[in-house]
Amino acid sequence: MVRAIYAFVAGSLFGVGLLVSGMTDTTRVQGWLDVFGAWDPTLAFVLGGAILPMAVAWRVAARRRAPALGGAFPPAPEPKLGHNLVLGSVLFGAGWGLAGLCPGPAMASLTWGGTGGLVFLAAMAAGMLVTPGLRSRIDRLAAA
Amino acid sequence: MIEAEWIWGFAGGLLIGCAAAMFLLVNGRIMGASGILGGLIDRSGWGSAAERGAFVAGLVLVPGVMAYAFVPGVSTHITSNLGVIVAAGLLVGIGTRLANGCTSGHGVCGIARLSLRGIVATVIYLLAGGVAVVLFRHLLGVI
């Protein structure tokens, strides 16, 4: 229960940050990706602003034995890149450019995103549902 | 010239980073939107379903209230072309789960700990996004 309460607070803070920063506005996101159009650098400030506190948090975590609510910190990042990281990032980037929404902002804007937002979220959920099956096929192809 | 949008962007970014920092130091989790939702959808994360569900509830409800209360005429300005929206949603859903992360997990949390996977993923999806906008906006005129 306590974990859920803190998770709710983190999700709320994340969502408000996405709204304030402009990440839920697809024209701003596409303006950032559109380097040959009227380029909008705002997202660089968003990413920079987000990385700063998180970089501090990783340093603090390295000095602590466990998170405040117990359990363990996430393991060190996997050093191997792998084909799924590359292929997945290409597909994700293409979809992000096409519609201007990534998963966090798609959820944060659910209440005001209209039909388009709902359809996007449904398609994204469908994509997430089929990915485990797709991943094992891709891995078999890559191993062959 | 510093634009007001940049300051809002930076301030919002700080909030995002503080949310991620809190989720790590308190709950011990990496704040990745696609992983938190995806684990609920494909059932791989049902062991922590309450924590994930609460995160998603906060992420949906609180910005919703804030937007209606403080942002008159709030809009995502998403395209009205449903074909484009479905294609984009599928690509984002499959891509983020295959890559095991999106803008928050790889972009914010990964880069902040100088993870090679996070940095490589971010460079690739930024490039792919740029190519998609150039292709579909300037060459094909779809978006």
Tab-separated table of N, CA and C in Angstrom, chain A:
chain	number	residue	atom	x	y	z
A	1	MET	N	0.817	-1.212	0.000
A	1	MET	CA	0.000	0.000	0.000
A	1	MET	C	0.855	1.269	0.000
A	2	VAL	N	1.895	1.271	0.885
A	2	VAL	CA	2.770	2.448	0.936
A	2	VAL	C	3.499	2.622	-0.396
A	3	ARG	N	3.930	1.493	-0.965
A	3	ARG	CA	4.607	1.549	-2.263
A	3	ARG	C	3.693	2.177	-3.308
A	4	ALA	N	2.421	1.796	-3.275
A	4	ALA	CA	1.464	2.304	-4.259
A	4	ALA	C	1.250	3.804	-4.090
A	5	ILE	N	1.209	4.266	-2.826
A	5	ILE	CA	1.003	5.701	-2.585
A	5	ILE	C	2.169	6.503	-3.167
A	6	TYR	N	3.406	6.057	-2.897
A	6	TYR	CA	4.562	6.775	-3.443
A	6	TYR	C	4.612	6.671	-4.962
A	7	ALA	N	4.174	5.518	-5.490
A	7	ALA	CA	4.133	5.363	-6.952
A	7	ALA	C	3.126	6.337	-7.558
A	8	PHE	N	1.994	6.524	-6.856
A	8	PHE	CA	0.975	7.484	-7.326
A	8	PHE	C	1.564	8.896	-7.352
A	9	VAL	N	2.296	9.252	-6.301
A	9	VAL	CA	2.901	10.589	-6.238
A	9	VAL	C	3.927	10.761	-7.362
A	10	ALA	N	4.769	9.736	-7.574
A	10	ALA	CA	5.778	9.823	-8.638
A	10	ALA	C	5.101	9.956	-9.998
A	11	GLY	N	4.053	9.165	-10.232
A	11	GLY	CA	3.333	9.240	-11.499
A	11	GLY	C	2.711	10.622	-11.697
A	12	SER	N	2.153	11.190	-10.614
A	12	SER	CA	1.535	12.517	-10.686
A	12	SER	C	2.560	13.585	-11.048
A	13	LEU	N	3.689	13.537	-10.351
A	13	LEU	CA	4.770	14.511	-10.570
A	13	LEU	C	5.286	14.410	-12.007
A	14	PHE	N	5.452	13.176	-12.461
A	14	PHE	CA	5.907	12.902	-13.837
A	14	PHE	C	4.911	13.504	-14.818
A	15	GLY	N	3.620	13.243	-14.603
A	15	GLY	CA	2.593	13.722	-15.522
A	15	GLY	C	2.509	15.237	-15.567
A	16	VAL	N	2.594	15.882	-14.397
A	16	VAL	CA	2.553	17.341	-14.359
A	16	VAL	C	3.789	17.905	-15.070
A	17	GLY	N	4.928	17.270	-14.867
A	17	GLY	CA	6.151	17.687	-15.566
A	17	GLY	C	5.996	17.588	-17.076
A	18	LEU	N	5.359	16.525	-17.536
A	18	LEU	CA	5.147	16.360	-18.981
A	18	LEU	C	4.236	17.453	-19.523
A	19	LEU	N	3.197	17.790	-18.755
A	19	LEU	CA	2.257	18.843	-19.171
A	19	LEU	C	2.949	20.206	-19.201
A	20	VAL	N	3.665	20.536	-18.113
A	20	VAL	CA	4.323	21.840	-17.997
A	20	VAL	C	5.396	22.010	-19.081
A	21	SER	N	6.128	20.925	-19.364
A	21	SER	CA	7.272	21.027	-20.274
A	21	SER	C	6.868	21.126	-21.736
A	22	GLY	N	5.635	20.747	-22.057
A	22	GLY	CA	5.214	20.780	-23.459
A	22	GLY	C	5.319	19.432	-24.156
A	23	MET	N	5.725	18.390	-23.415
A	23	MET	CA	5.875	17.060	-24.029
A	23	MET	C	4.536	16.452	-24.470
A	24	THR	N	3.423	16.966	-23.928
A	24	THR	CA	2.118	16.420	-24.332
A	24	THR	C	1.568	17.170	-25.552
A	25	ASP	N	2.328	18.136	-26.056
A	25	ASP	CA	1.904	18.878	-27.244
A	25	ASP	C	2.646	18.312	-28.458
A	26	THR	N	1.902	17.639	-29.334
A	26	THR	CA	2.566	16.942	-30.452
A	26	THR	C	3.238	17.919	-31.422
A	27	THR	N	2.730	19.155	-31.512
A	27	THR	CA	3.370	20.102	-32.432
A	27	THR	C	4.771	20.483	-31.925
A	28	ARG	N	4.905	20.544	-30.596
A	28	ARG	CA	6.207	20.876	-30.009
A	28	ARG	C	7.205	19.720	-30.206
A	29	VAL	N	6.718	18.496	-30.002
A	29	VAL	CA	7.580	17.323	-30.175
A	29	VAL	C	8.006	17.197	-31.635
A	30	GLN	N	7.035	17.336	-32.549
A	30	GLN	CA	7.384	17.236	-33.966
A	30	GLN	C	8.237	18.419	-34.406
A	31	GLY	N	8.047	19.577	-33.749
A	31	GLY	CA	8.883	20.737	-34.048
A	31	GLY	C	10.333	20.497	-33.649
A	32	TRP	N	10.535	19.728	-32.596
A	32	TRP	CA	11.889	19.388	-32.126
A	32	TRP	C	12.547	18.387	-33.069
A	33	LEU	N	11.737	17.441	-33.579
A	33	LEU	CA	12.293	16.414	-34.472
A	33	LEU	C	12.497	16.958	-35.889
A	34	ASP	N	11.812	18.066	-36.222
A	34	ASP	CA	11.823	18.604	-37.579
A	34	ASP	C	13.024	19.525	-37.776
A	35	VAL	N	14.205	18.933	-37.933
A	35	VAL	CA	15.423	19.753	-38.033
A	35	VAL	C	15.492	20.525	-39.348
A	36	PHE	N	14.699	20.125	-40.359
A	36	PHE	CA	14.718	20.851	-41.631
A	36	PHE	C	13.564	21.846	-41.732
A	37	GLY	N	12.713	21.936	-40.690
A	37	GLY	CA	11.616	22.900	-40.701
A	37	GLY	C	11.922	24.014	-39.730
A	38	ALA	N	10.894	24.508	-39.032
A	38	ALA	CA	11.085	25.528	-38.013
A	38	ALA	C	11.476	24.826	-36.710
A	39	TRP	N	12.773	24.540	-36.552
A	39	TRP	CA	13.233	23.700	-35.452
A	39	TRP	C	12.964	24.345	-34.094
A	40	ASP	N	12.408	23.539	-33.171
A	40	ASP	CA	12.055	24.003	-31.833
A	40	ASP	C	12.944	23.286	-30.813
A	41	PRO	N	13.876	24.005	-30.180
A	41	PRO	CA	14.842	23.343	-29.290
A	41	PRO	C	14.321	23.038	-27.885
A	42	THR	N	13.036	23.312	-27.612
A	42	THR	CA	12.531	23.194	-26.233
A	42	THR	C	12.839	21.838	-25.599
A	43	LEU	N	12.705	20.751	-26.380
A	43	LEU	CA	12.862	19.420	-25.794
A	43	LEU	C	14.260	19.161	-25.245
A	44	ALA	N	15.248	19.878	-25.757
A	44	ALA	CA	16.601	19.739	-25.216
A	44	ALA	C	16.622	20.239	-23.771
A	45	PHE	N	15.858	21.310	-23.498
A	45	PHE	CA	15.786	21.837	-22.131
A	45	PHE	C	15.024	20.875	-21.217
A	46	VAL	N	13.991	20.223	-21.776
A	46	VAL	CA	13.223	19.254	-20.995
A	46	VAL	C	14.136	18.083	-20.596
A	47	LEU	N	14.823	17.535	-21.575
A	47	LEU	CA	15.681	16.379	-21.323
A	47	LEU	C	16.807	16.744	-20.353
A	48	GLY	N	17.403	17.930	-20.566
A	48	GLY	CA	18.468	18.394	-19.677
A	48	GLY	C	17.964	18.567	-18.256
A	49	GLY	N	16.795	19.202	-18.128
A	49	GLY	CA	16.215	19.429	-16.803
A	49	GLY	C	15.875	18.138	-16.097
A	50	ALA	N	15.499	17.122	-16.858
A	50	ALA	CA	15.115	15.846	-16.256
A	50	ALA	C	16.335	15.018	-15.858
A	51	ILE	N	17.393	15.114	-16.660
A	51	ILE	CA	18.581	14.286	-16.397
A	51	ILE	C	19.319	14.764	-15.143
A	52	LEU	N	19.317	16.092	-14.900
A	52	LEU	CA	20.075	16.633	-13.754
A	52	LEU	C	19.695	15.991	-12.418
A	53	PRO	N	18.408	16.073	-11.971
A	53	PRO	CA	18.080	15.449	-10.675
A	53	PRO	C	18.279	13.939	-10.686
A	54	MET	N	18.071	13.319	-11.851
A	54	MET	CA	18.205	11.864	-11.902
A	54	MET	C	19.669	11.433	-11.789
A	55	ALA	N	20.581	12.253	-12.342
A	55	ALA	CA	22.008	11.942	-12.222
A	55	ALA	C	22.418	12.004	-10.751
A	56	VAL	N	21.876	12.997	-10.030
A	56	VAL	CA	22.155	13.104	-8.590
A	56	VAL	C	21.587	11.871	-7.871
A	57	ALA	N	20.359	11.477	-8.257
A	57	ALA	CA	19.699	10.338	-7.600
A	57	ALA	C	20.512	9.043	-7.768
A	58	TRP	N	21.092	8.827	-8.946
A	58	TRP	CA	21.906	7.618	-9.139
A	58	TRP	C	23.128	7.633	-8.232
A	59	ARG	N	23.714	8.845	-8.037
A	59	ARG	CA	24.889	8.951	-7.148
A	59	ARG	C	24.498	8.680	-5.695
A	60	VAL	N	23.344	9.204	-5.319
A	60	VAL	CA	22.859	8.954	-3.948
A	60	VAL	C	22.585	7.459	-3.771
A	61	ALA	N	21.944	6.847	-4.783
A	61	ALA	CA	21.612	5.416	-4.701
A	61	ALA	C	22.873	4.568	-4.550
A	62	ALA	N	23.960	4.995	-5.206
A	62	ALA	CA	25.202	4.227	-5.155
A	62	ALA	C	25.782	4.185	-3.741
A	63	ARG	N	25.457	5.208	-2.915
A	63	ARG	CA	25.980	5.269	-1.545
A	63	ARG	C	25.052	4.604	-0.540
A	64	ARG	N	23.823	4.244	-1.004
A	64	ARG	CA	22.865	3.652	-0.067
A	64	ARG	C	22.780	2.162	-0.300
A	65	ARG	N	22.387	1.451	0.782
A	65	ARG	CA	22.279	0.009	0.659
A	65	ARG	C	20.965	-0.403	-0.018
A	66	ALA	N	19.901	0.325	0.308
A	66	ALA	CA	18.584	-0.071	-0.208
A	66	ALA	C	17.692	1.149	-0.383
A	67	PRO	N	16.668	1.047	-1.239
A	67	PRO	CA	15.682	2.127	-1.367
A	67	PRO	C	14.949	2.348	-0.047
A	68	ALA	N	14.317	3.513	0.113
A	68	ALA	CA	13.660	3.865	1.376
A	68	ALA	C	12.601	2.841	1.784
A	69	LEU	N	11.910	2.262	0.820
A	69	LEU	CA	10.847	1.305	1.155
A	69	LEU	C	11.341	-0.142	1.133
A	70	GLY	N	12.661	-0.322	1.136
A	70	GLY	CA	13.205	-1.679	1.148
A	70	GLY	C	13.331	-2.254	-0.242
A	71	GLY	N	13.711	-3.528	-0.307
A	71	GLY	CA	13.972	-4.142	-1.602
A	71	GLY	C	15.368	-3.798	-2.070
A	72	ALA	N	15.574	-3.820	-3.367
A	72	ALA	CA	16.911	-3.569	-3.906
A	72	ALA	C	16.843	-2.527	-5.008
A	73	PHE	N	17.972	-1.827	-5.200
A	73	PHE	CA	18.062	-0.906	-6.327
A	73	PHE	C	18.160	-1.712	-7.618
A	74	PRO	N	17.830	-1.096	-8.758
A	74	PRO	CA	17.951	-1.822	-10.029
A	74	PRO	C	19.406	-2.252	-10.260
A	75	PRO	N	19.608	-3.381	-10.934
A	75	PRO	CA	20.975	-3.831	-11.206
A	75	PRO	C	21.681	-2.869	-12.167
A	76	ALA	N	23.007	-2.996	-12.260
A	76	ALA	CA	23.782	-2.171	-13.192
A	76	ALA	C	23.259	-2.411	-14.606
A	77	PRO	N	23.349	-1.378	-15.474
A	77	PRO	CA	22.799	-1.560	-16.822
A	77	PRO	C	23.530	-2.664	-17.587
A	78	GLU	N	22.742	-3.406	-18.342
A	78	GLU	CA	23.256	-4.453	-19.224
A	78	GLU	C	24.260	-3.834	-20.203
A	79	PRO	N	25.484	-4.377	-20.326
A	79	PRO	CA	26.433	-3.744	-21.239
A	79	PRO	C	26.149	-4.045	-22.716
A	80	LYS	N	25.490	-5.179	-22.975
A	80	LYS	CA	25.250	-5.581	-24.380
A	80	LYS	C	24.126	-4.760	-25.001
A	81	LEU	N	24.322	-4.348	-26.259
A	81	LEU	CA	23.277	-3.582	-26.939
A	81	LEU	C	22.215	-4.518	-27.522
A	82	GLY	N	22.585	-5.362	-28.467
A	82	GLY	CA	21.643	-6.346	-29.014
A	82	GLY	C	20.746	-5.793	-30.099
A	83	HIS	N	20.271	-6.708	-30.960
A	83	HIS	CA	19.468	-6.282	-32.116
A	83	HIS	C	18.112	-5.704	-31.708
A	84	ASN	N	17.517	-6.190	-30.605
A	84	ASN	CA	16.194	-5.692	-30.216
A	84	ASN	C	16.236	-4.229	-29.777
A	85	LEU	N	17.333	-3.822	-29.141
A	85	LEU	CA	17.475	-2.422	-28.722
A	85	LEU	C	17.510	-1.510	-29.951
A	86	VAL	N	18.267	-1.949	-30.965
A	86	VAL	CA	18.414	-1.136	-32.172
A	86	VAL	C	17.113	-1.113	-32.970
A	87	LEU	N	16.570	-2.287	-33.256
A	87	LEU	CA	15.332	-2.371	-34.048
A	87	LEU	C	14.174	-1.672	-33.322
A	88	GLY	N	14.041	-1.951	-32.029
A	88	GLY	CA	12.959	-1.348	-31.254
A	88	GLY	C	13.051	0.170	-31.242
A	89	SER	N	14.266	0.701	-31.092
A	89	SER	CA	14.421	2.157	-31.043
A	89	SER	C	14.111	2.798	-32.387
A	90	VAL	N	14.433	2.091	-33.484
A	90	VAL	CA	14.092	2.609	-34.817
A	90	VAL	C	12.571	2.689	-34.959
A	91	LEU	N	11.870	1.607	-34.585
A	91	LEU	CA	10.407	1.576	-34.698
A	91	LEU	C	9.775	2.633	-33.797
A	92	PHE	N	10.248	2.699	-32.550
A	92	PHE	CA	9.708	3.679	-31.601
A	92	PHE	C	9.895	5.106	-32.124
A	93	GLY	N	11.107	5.412	-32.597
A	93	GLY	CA	11.386	6.761	-33.096
A	93	GLY	C	10.477	7.119	-34.259
A	94	ALA	N	10.243	6.158	-35.151
A	94	ALA	CA	9.389	6.396	-36.316
A	94	ALA	C	7.964	6.729	-35.856
A	95	GLY	N	7.448	5.965	-34.901
A	95	GLY	CA	6.101	6.212	-34.395
A	95	GLY	C	6.009	7.531	-33.647
A	96	TRP	N	7.061	7.848	-32.888
A	96	TRP	CA	7.114	9.102	-32.127
A	96	TRP	C	7.080	10.291	-33.080
A	97	GLY	N	7.834	10.191	-34.181
A	97	GLY	CA	7.849	11.255	-35.170
A	97	GLY	C	6.509	11.390	-35.877
A	98	LEU	N	5.902	10.236	-36.200
A	98	LEU	CA	4.631	10.240	-36.946
A	98	LEU	C	3.520	10.949	-36.184
A	99	ALA	N	3.354	10.624	-34.912
A	99	ALA	CA	2.227	11.176	-34.154
A	99	ALA	C	2.649	12.242	-33.151
A	100	GLY	N	3.906	12.250	-32.727
A	100	GLY	CA	4.366	13.237	-31.752
A	100	GLY	C	4.097	12.855	-30.306
A	101	LEU	N	3.726	11.586	-30.086
A	101	LEU	CA	3.477	11.136	-28.703
A	101	LEU	C	4.374	9.945	-28.373
A	102	CYS	N	4.949	9.951	-27.166
A	102	CYS	CA	5.626	8.759	-26.655
A	102	CYS	C	4.789	8.244	-25.473
A	103	PRO	N	5.116	7.102	-24.874
A	103	PRO	CA	4.189	6.477	-23.911
A	103	PRO	C	3.784	7.360	-22.720
A	104	GLY	N	4.717	8.057	-22.084
A	104	GLY	CA	4.365	8.873	-20.913
A	104	GLY	C	3.327	9.944	-21.252
A	105	PRO	N	3.633	10.818	-22.211
A	105	PRO	CA	2.671	11.846	-22.598
A	105	PRO	C	1.351	11.275	-23.130
A	106	ALA	N	1.385	10.109	-23.784
A	106	ALA	CA	0.137	9.510	-24.273
A	106	ALA	C	-0.788	9.204	-23.098
A	107	MET	N	-0.202	8.739	-21.981
A	107	MET	CA	-1.021	8.447	-20.796
A	107	MET	C	-1.419	9.741	-20.082
A	108	ALA	N	-0.471	10.680	-19.960
A	108	ALA	CA	-0.742	11.920	-19.230
A	108	ALA	C	-1.861	12.731	-19.890
A	109	SER	N	-1.966	12.650	-21.221
A	109	SER	CA	-2.955	13.472	-21.941
A	109	SER	C	-4.252	12.717	-22.193
A	110	LEU	N	-4.404	11.563	-21.571
A	110	LEU	CA	-5.589	10.721	-21.824
A	110	LEU	C	-6.903	11.474	-21.622
A	111	THR	N	-6.971	12.304	-20.561
A	111	THR	CA	-8.254	12.952	-20.240
A	111	THR	C	-8.596	14.112	-21.173
A	112	TRP	N	-7.599	14.672	-21.876
A	112	TRP	CA	-7.921	15.776	-22.787
A	112	TRP	C	-7.467	15.500	-24.220
A	113	GLY	N	-7.011	14.293	-24.487
A	113	GLY	CA	-6.469	13.983	-25.817
A	113	GLY	C	-7.517	13.659	-26.869
A	114	GLY	N	-8.786	13.556	-26.469
A	114	GLY	CA	-9.850	13.296	-27.442
A	114	GLY	C	-9.773	11.895	-28.040
A	115	THR	N	-10.525	11.703	-29.136
A	115	THR	CA	-10.567	10.394	-29.794
A	115	THR	C	-9.189	9.983	-30.288
A	116	GLY	N	-8.467	10.939	-30.871
A	116	GLY	CA	-7.138	10.633	-31.403
A	116	GLY	C	-6.229	10.060	-30.328
A	117	GLY	N	-6.272	10.658	-29.144
A	117	GLY	CA	-5.438	10.186	-28.044
A	117	GLY	C	-5.825	8.784	-27.591
A	118	LEU	N	-7.141	8.532	-27.559
A	118	LEU	CA	-7.625	7.204	-27.156
A	118	LEU	C	-7.216	6.139	-28.169
A	119	VAL	N	-7.347	6.475	-29.459
A	119	VAL	CA	-6.972	5.527	-30.514
A	119	VAL	C	-5.475	5.246	-30.446
A	120	PHE	N	-4.680	6.303	-30.229
A	120	PHE	CA	-3.231	6.112	-30.109
A	120	PHE	C	-2.900	5.160	-28.964
A	121	LEU	N	-3.538	5.400	-27.815
A	121	LEU	CA	-3.261	4.581	-26.632
A	121	LEU	C	-3.680	3.120	-26.859
A	122	ALA	N	-4.817	2.926	-27.521
A	122	ALA	CA	-5.288	1.569	-27.802
A	122	ALA	C	-4.319	0.846	-28.740
A	123	ALA	N	-3.868	1.545	-29.787
A	123	ALA	CA	-2.920	0.938	-30.726
A	123	ALA	C	-1.599	0.631	-30.029
A	124	MET	N	-1.165	1.550	-29.155
A	124	MET	CA	0.092	1.338	-28.419
A	124	MET	C	-0.025	0.123	-27.500
A	125	ALA	N	-1.169	-0.005	-26.827
A	125	ALA	CA	-1.383	-1.152	-25.944
A	125	ALA	C	-1.400	-2.451	-26.754
A	126	ALA	N	-2.038	-2.416	-27.938
A	126	ALA	CA	-2.059	-3.601	-28.796
A	126	ALA	C	-0.634	-3.976	-29.202
A	127	GLY	N	0.159	-2.980	-29.551
A	127	GLY	CA	1.564	-3.222	-29.913
A	127	GLY	C	2.329	-3.860	-28.768
A	128	MET	N	2.087	-3.350	-27.552
A	128	MET	CA	2.778	-3.901	-26.374
A	128	MET	C	2.347	-5.344	-26.112
A	129	LEU	N	1.078	-5.640	-26.415
A	129	LEU	CA	0.540	-6.982	-26.163
A	129	LEU	C	1.166	-8.017	-27.098
A	130	VAL	N	1.417	-7.642	-28.352
A	130	VAL	CA	1.941	-8.618	-29.318
A	130	VAL	C	3.463	-8.723	-29.277
A	131	THR	N	4.133	-7.794	-28.576
A	131	THR	CA	5.596	-7.769	-28.644
A	131	THR	C	6.297	-9.021	-28.076
A	132	PRO	N	5.839	-9.609	-26.952
A	132	PRO	CA	6.551	-10.810	-26.484
A	132	PRO	C	6.622	-11.915	-27.546
A	133	GLY	N	5.516	-12.149	-28.265
A	133	GLY	CA	5.515	-13.147	-29.341
A	133	GLY	C	6.433	-12.747	-30.481
A	134	LEU	N	6.365	-11.452	-30.813
A	134	LEU	CA	7.188	-10.921	-31.896
A	134	LEU	C	8.675	-11.036	-31.552
A	135	ARG	N	8.999	-10.771	-30.272
A	135	ARG	CA	10.392	-10.781	-29.853
A	135	ARG	C	11.000	-12.173	-30.014
A	136	SER	N	10.234	-13.215	-29.650
A	136	SER	CA	10.808	-14.559	-29.767
A	136	SER	C	11.008	-14.934	-31.244
A	137	ARG	N	10.119	-14.463	-32.133
A	137	ARG	CA	10.321	-14.707	-33.563
A	137	ARG	C	11.582	-14.010	-34.070
A	138	ILE	N	11.742	-12.745	-33.647
A	138	ILE	CA	12.911	-11.970	-34.088
A	138	ILE	C	14.188	-12.630	-33.577
A	139	ASP	N	14.159	-13.101	-32.315
A	139	ASP	CA	15.349	-13.743	-31.743
A	139	ASP	C	15.704	-15.020	-32.502
A	140	ARG	N	14.662	-15.779	-32.899
A	140	ARG	CA	14.915	-17.011	-33.676
A	140	ARG	C	15.537	-16.660	-35.018
A	141	LEU	N	15.000	-15.624	-35.679
A	141	LEU	CA	15.546	-15.184	-36.969
A	141	LEU	C	16.996	-14.729	-36.826
A	142	ALA	N	17.271	-13.994	-35.738
A	142	ALA	CA	18.619	-13.467	-35.523
A	142	ALA	C	19.608	-14.588	-35.226
A	143	ALA	N	19.106	-15.653	-34.583
A	143	ALA	CA	19.998	-16.771	-34.224
A	143	ALA	C	20.291	-17.644	-35.447
A	144	ALA	N	19.370	-17.636	-36.423
A	144	ALA	CA	19.515	-18.517	-37.590
A	144	ALA	C	20.620	-18.016	-38.536
